[in-house]
mmCIF file of N, CA, C and O in Angstrom:
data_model
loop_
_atom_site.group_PDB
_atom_site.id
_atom_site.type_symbol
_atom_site.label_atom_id
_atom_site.label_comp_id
_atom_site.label_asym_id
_atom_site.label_seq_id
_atom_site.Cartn_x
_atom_site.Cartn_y
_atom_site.Cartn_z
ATOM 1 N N UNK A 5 27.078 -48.955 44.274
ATOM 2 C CA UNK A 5 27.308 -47.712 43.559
ATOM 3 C C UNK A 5 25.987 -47.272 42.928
ATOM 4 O O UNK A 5 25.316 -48.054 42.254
ATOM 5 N N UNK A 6 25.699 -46.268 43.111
ATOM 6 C CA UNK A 6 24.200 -45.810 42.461
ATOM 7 C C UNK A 6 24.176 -45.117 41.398
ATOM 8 O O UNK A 6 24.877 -44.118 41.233
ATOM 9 N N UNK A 7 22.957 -45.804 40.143
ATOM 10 C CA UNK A 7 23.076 -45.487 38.878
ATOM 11 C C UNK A 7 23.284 -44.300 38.559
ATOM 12 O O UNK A 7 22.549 -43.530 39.178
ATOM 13 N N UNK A 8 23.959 -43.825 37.868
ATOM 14 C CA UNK A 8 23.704 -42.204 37.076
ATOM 15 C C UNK A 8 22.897 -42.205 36.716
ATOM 16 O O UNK A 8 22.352 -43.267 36.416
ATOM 17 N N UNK A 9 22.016 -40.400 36.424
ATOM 18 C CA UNK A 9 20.804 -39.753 36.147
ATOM 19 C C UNK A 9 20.160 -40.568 35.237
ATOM 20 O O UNK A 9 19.077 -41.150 35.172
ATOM 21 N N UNK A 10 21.445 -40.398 34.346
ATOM 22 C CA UNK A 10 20.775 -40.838 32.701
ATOM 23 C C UNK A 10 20.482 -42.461 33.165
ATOM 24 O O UNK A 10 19.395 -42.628 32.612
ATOM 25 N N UNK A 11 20.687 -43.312 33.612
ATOM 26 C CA UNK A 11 19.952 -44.435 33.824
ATOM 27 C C UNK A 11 18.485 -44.336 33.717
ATOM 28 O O UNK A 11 17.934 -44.980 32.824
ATOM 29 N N UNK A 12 17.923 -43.750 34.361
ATOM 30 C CA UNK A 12 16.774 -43.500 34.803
ATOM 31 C C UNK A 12 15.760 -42.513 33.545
ATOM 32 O O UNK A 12 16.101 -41.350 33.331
ATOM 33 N N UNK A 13 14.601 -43.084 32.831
ATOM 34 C CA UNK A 13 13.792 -42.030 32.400
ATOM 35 C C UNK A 13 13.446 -40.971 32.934
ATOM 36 O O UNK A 13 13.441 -40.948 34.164
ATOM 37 N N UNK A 14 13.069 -39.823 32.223
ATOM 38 C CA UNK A 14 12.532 -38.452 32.816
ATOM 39 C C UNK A 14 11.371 -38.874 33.628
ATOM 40 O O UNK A 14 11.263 -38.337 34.731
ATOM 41 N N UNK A 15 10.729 -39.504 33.369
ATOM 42 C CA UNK A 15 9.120 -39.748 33.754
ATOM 43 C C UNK A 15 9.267 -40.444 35.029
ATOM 44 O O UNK A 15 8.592 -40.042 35.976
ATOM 45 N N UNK A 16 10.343 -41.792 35.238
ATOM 46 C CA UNK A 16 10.907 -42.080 36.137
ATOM 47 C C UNK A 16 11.332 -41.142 37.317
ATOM 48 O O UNK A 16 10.806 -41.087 38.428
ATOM 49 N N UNK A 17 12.261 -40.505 36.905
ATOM 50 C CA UNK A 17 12.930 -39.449 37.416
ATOM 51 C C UNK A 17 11.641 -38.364 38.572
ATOM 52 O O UNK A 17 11.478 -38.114 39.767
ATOM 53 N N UNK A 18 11.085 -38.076 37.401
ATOM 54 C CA UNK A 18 9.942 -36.963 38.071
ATOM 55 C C UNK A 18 8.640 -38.208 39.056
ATOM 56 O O UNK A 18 8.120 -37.606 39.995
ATOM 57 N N UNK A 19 8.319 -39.181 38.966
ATOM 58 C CA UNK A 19 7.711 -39.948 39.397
ATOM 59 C C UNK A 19 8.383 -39.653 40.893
ATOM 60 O O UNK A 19 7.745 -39.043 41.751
ATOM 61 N N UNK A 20 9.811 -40.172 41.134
ATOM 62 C CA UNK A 20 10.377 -40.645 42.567
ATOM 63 C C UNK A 20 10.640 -38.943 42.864
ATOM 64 O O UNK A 20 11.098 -38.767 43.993
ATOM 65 N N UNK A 21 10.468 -37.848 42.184
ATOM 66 C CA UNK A 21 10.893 -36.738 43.087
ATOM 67 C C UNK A 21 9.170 -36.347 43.279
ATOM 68 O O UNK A 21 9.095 -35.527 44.194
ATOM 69 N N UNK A 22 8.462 -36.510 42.993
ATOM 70 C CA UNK A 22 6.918 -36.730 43.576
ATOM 71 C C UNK A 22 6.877 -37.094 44.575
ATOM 72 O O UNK A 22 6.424 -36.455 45.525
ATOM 73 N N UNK A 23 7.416 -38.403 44.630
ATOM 74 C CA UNK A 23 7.245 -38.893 46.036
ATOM 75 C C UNK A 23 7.649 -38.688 46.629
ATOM 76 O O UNK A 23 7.000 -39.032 47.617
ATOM 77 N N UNK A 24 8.949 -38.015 47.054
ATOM 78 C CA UNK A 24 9.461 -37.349 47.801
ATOM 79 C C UNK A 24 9.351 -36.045 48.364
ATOM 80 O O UNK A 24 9.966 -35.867 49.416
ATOM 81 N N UNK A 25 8.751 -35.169 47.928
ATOM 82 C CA UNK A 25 8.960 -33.979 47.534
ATOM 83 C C UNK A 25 8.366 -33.233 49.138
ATOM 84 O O UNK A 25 8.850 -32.475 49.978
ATOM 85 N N UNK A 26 6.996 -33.993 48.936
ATOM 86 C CA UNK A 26 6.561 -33.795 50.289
ATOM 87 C C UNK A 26 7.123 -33.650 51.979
ATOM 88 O O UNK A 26 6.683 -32.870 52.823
ATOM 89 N N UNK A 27 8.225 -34.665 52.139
ATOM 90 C CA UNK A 27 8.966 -34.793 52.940
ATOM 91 C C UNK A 27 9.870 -34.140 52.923
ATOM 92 O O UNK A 27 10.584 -34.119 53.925
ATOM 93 N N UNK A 28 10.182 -33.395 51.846
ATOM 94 C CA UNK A 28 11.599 -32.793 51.638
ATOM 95 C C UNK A 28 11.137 -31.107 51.772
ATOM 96 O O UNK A 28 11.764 -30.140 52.204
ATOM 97 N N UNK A 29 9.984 -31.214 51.292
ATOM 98 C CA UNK A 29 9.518 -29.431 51.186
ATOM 99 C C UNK A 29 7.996 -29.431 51.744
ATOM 100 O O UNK A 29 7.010 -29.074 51.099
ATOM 101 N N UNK A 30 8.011 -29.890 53.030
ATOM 102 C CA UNK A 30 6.275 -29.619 53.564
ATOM 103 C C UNK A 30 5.447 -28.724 52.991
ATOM 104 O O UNK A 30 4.367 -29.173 52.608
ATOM 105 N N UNK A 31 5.685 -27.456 52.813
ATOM 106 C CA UNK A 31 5.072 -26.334 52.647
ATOM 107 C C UNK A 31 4.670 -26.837 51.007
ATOM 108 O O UNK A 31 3.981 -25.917 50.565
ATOM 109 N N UNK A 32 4.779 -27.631 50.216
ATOM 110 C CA UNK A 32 4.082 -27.711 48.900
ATOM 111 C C UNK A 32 2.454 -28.053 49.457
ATOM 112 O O UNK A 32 1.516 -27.623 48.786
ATOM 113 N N UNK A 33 2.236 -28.715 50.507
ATOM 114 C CA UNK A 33 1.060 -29.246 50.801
ATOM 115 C C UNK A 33 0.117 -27.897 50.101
ATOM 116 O O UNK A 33 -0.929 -28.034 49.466
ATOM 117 N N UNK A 34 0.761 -26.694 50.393
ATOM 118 C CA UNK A 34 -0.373 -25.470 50.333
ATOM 119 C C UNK A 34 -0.776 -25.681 48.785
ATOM 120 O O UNK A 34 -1.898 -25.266 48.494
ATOM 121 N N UNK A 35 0.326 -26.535 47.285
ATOM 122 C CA UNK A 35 0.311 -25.791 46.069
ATOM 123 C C UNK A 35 -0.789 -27.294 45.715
ATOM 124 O O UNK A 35 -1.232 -28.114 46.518
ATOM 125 N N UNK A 36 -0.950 -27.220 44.367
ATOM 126 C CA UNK A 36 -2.213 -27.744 44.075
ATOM 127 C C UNK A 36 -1.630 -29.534 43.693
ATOM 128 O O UNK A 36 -0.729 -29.961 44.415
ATOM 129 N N UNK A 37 -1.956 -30.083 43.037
ATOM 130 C CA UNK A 37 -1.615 -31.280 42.303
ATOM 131 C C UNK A 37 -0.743 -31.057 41.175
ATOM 132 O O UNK A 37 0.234 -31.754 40.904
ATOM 133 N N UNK A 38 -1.246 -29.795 40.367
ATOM 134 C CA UNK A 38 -0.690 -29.913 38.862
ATOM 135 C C UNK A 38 0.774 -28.410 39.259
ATOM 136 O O UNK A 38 1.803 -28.089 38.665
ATOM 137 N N UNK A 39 0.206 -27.982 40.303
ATOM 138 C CA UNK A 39 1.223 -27.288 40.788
ATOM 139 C C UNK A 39 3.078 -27.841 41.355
ATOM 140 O O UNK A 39 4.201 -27.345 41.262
ATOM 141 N N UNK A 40 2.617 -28.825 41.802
ATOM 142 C CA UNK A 40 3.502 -29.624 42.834
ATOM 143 C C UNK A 40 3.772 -30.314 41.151
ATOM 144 O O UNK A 40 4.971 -30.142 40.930
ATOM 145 N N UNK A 41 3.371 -30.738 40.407
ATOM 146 C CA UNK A 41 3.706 -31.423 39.102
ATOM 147 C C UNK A 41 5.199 -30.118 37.976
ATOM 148 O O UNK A 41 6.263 -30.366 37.408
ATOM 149 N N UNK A 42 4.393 -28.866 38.195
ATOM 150 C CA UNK A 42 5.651 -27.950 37.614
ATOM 151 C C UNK A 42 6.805 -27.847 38.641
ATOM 152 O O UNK A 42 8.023 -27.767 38.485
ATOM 153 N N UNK A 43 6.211 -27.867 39.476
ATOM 154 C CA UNK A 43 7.578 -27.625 40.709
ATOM 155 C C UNK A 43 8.438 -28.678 40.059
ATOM 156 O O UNK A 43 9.347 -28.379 39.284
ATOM 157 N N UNK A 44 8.126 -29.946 40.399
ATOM 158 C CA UNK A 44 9.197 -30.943 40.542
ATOM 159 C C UNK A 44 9.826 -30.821 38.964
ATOM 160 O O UNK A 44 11.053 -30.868 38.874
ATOM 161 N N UNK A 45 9.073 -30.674 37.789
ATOM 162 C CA UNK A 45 9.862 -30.298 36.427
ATOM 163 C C UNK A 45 10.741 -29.433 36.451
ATOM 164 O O UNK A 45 11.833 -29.542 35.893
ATOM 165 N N UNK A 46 10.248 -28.199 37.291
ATOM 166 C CA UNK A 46 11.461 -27.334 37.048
ATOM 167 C C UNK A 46 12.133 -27.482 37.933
ATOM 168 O O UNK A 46 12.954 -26.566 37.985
ATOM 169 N N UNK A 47 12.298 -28.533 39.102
ATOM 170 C CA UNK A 47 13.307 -28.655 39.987
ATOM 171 C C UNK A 47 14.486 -30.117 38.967
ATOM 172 O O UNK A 47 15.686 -30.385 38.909
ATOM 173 N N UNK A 48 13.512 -30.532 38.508
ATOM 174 C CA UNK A 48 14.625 -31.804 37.691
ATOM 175 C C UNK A 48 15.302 -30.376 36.324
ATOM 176 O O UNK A 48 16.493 -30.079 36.230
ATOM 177 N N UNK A 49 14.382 -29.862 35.622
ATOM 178 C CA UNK A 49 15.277 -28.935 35.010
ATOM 179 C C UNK A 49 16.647 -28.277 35.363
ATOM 180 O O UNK A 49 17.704 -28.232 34.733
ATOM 181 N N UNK A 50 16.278 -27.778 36.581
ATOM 182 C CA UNK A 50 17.515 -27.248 37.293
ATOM 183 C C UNK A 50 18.907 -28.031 37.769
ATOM 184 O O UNK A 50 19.929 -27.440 38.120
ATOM 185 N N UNK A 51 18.794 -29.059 37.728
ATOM 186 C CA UNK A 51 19.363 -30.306 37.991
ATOM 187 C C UNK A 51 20.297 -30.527 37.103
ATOM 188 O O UNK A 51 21.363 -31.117 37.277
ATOM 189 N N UNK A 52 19.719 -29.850 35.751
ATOM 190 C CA UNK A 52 20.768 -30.603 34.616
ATOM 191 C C UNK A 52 22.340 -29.435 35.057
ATOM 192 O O UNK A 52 22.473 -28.357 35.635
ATOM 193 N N UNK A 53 23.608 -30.790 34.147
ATOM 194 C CA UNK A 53 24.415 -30.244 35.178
ATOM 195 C C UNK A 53 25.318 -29.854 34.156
ATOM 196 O O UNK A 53 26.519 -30.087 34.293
ATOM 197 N N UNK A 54 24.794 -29.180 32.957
ATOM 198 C CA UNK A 54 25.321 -28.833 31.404
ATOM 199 C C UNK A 54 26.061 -28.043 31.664
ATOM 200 O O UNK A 54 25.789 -27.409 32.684
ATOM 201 N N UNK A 55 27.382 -27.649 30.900
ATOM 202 C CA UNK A 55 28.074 -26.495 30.837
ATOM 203 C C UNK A 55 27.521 -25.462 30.696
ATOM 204 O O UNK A 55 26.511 -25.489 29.992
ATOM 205 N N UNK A 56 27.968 -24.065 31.332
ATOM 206 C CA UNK A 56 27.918 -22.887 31.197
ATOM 207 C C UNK A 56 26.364 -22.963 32.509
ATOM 208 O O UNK A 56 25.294 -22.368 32.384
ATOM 209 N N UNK A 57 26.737 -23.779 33.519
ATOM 210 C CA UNK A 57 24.652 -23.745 33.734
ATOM 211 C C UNK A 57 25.219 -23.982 35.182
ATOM 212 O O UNK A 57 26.026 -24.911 35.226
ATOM 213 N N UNK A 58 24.980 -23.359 36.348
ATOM 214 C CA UNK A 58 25.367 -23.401 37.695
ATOM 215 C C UNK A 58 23.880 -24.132 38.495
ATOM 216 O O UNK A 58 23.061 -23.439 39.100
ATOM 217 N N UNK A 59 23.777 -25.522 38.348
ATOM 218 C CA UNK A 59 22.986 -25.933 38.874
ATOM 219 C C UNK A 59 22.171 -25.512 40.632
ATOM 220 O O UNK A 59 21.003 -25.511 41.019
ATOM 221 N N UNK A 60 23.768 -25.134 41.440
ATOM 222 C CA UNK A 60 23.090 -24.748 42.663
ATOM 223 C C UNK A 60 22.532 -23.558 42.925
ATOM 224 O O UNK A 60 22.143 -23.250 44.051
ATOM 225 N N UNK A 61 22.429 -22.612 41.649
ATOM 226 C CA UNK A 61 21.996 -21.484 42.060
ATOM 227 C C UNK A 61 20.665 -21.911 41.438
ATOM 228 O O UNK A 61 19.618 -21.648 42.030
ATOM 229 N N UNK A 62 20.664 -22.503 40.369
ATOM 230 C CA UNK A 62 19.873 -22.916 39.614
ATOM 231 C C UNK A 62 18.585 -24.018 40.734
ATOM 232 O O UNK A 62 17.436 -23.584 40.657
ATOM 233 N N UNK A 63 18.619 -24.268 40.917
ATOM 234 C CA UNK A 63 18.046 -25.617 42.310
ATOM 235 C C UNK A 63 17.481 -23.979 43.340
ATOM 236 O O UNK A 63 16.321 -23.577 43.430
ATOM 237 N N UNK A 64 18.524 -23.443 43.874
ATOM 238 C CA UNK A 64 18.180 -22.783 44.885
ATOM 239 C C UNK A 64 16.699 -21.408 43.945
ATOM 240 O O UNK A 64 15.632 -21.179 44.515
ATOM 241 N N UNK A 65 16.914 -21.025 43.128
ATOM 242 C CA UNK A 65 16.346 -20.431 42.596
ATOM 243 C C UNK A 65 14.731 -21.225 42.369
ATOM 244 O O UNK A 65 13.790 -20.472 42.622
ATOM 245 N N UNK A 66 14.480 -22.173 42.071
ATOM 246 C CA UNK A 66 13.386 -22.970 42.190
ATOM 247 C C UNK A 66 12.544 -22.790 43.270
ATOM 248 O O UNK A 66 11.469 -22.272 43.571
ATOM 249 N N UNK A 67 13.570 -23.501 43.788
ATOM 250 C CA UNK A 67 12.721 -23.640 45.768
ATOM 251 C C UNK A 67 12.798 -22.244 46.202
ATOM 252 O O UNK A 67 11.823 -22.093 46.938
ATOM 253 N N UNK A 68 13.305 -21.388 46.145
ATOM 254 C CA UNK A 68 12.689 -20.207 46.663
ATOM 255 C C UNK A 68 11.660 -19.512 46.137
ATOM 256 O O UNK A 68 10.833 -19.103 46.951
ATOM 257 N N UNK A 69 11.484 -19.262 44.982
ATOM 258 C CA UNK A 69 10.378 -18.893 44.220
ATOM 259 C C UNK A 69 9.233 -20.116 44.189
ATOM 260 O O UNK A 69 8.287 -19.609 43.586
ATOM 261 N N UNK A 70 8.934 -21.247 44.491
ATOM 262 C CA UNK A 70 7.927 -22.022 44.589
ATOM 263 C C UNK A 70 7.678 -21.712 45.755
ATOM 264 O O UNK A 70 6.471 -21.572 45.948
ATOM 265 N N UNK A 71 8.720 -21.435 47.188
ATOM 266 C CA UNK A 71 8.252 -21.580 47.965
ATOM 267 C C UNK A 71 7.600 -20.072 48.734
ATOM 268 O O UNK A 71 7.038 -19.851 49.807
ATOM 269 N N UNK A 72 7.937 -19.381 47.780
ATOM 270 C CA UNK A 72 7.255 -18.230 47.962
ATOM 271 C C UNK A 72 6.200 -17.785 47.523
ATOM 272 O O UNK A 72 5.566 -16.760 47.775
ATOM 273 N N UNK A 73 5.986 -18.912 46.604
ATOM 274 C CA UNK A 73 4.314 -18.925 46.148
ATOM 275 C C UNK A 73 3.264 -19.829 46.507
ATOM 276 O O UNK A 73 2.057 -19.743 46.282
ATOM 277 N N UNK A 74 4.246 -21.138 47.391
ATOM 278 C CA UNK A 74 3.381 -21.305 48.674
ATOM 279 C C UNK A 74 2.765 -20.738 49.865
ATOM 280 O O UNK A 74 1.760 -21.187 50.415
ATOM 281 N N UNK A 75 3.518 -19.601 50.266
ATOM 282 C CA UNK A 75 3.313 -19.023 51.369
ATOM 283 C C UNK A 75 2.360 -18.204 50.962
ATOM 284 O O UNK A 75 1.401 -17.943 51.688
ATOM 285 N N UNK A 76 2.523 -17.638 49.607
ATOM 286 C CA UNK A 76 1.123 -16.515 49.184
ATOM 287 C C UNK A 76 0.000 -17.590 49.342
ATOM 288 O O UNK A 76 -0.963 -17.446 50.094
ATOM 289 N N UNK A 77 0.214 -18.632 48.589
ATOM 290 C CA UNK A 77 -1.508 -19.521 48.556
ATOM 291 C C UNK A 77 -1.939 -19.711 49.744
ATOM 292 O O UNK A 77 -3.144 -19.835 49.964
ATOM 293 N N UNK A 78 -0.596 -19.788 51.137
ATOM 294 C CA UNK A 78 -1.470 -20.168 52.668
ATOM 295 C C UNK A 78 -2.089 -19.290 52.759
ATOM 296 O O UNK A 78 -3.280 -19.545 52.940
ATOM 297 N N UNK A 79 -1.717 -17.848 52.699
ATOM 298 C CA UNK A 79 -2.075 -16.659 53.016
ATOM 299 C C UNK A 79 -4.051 -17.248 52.402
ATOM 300 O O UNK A 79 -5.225 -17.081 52.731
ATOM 301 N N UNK A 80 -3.591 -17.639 51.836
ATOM 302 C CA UNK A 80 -5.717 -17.560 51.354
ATOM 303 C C UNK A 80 -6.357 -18.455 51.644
ATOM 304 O O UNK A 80 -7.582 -18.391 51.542
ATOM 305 N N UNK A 81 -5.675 -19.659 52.133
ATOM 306 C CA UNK A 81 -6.118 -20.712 52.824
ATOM 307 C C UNK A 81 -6.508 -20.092 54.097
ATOM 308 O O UNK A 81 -7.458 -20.653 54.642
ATOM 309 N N UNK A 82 -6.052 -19.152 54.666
ATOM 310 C CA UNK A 82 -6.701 -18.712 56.693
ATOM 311 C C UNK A 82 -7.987 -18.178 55.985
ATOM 312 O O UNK A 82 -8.910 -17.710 56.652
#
């Protein structure tokens, strides 16, 4: 059975979605270090699963707007 959230520290938490993140969302390669560092905060932000707070729009809202500001930074990478 796998621990609940709260098991796990924030720092923890954001550590293993680091490492992942890459595999899960290629296109961060384009954003910077400290970039890919807010992403994953405000993707664990979005996560929380508090009343009155619709996490999946919340999640989806993240990754589309990060990932639309990846595609601007490729744009300047050609």
């Amino acid at each position: 059975m796998p621990l609940p959230m709260s098991a796990f520290s924030a720092e923890a938490a954001r550590a293993a979605l680091l490492r992942v993140i890459p595999s899960a969302f290629p296109w961060v390669r384009h954003l910077s270090a400290a970039e890919r560092e807010e992403f994953a905060a405000e993707l664990l932000g979005a996560m929380d699963d508090a009343p009155g707070r619709d996490p999946h729009a919340d999640i989806h809202r993240v990754v589309v707007e990060w990932r639309a500001t990846a595609r601007v930074l490729a744009e300047f990478e050609k």
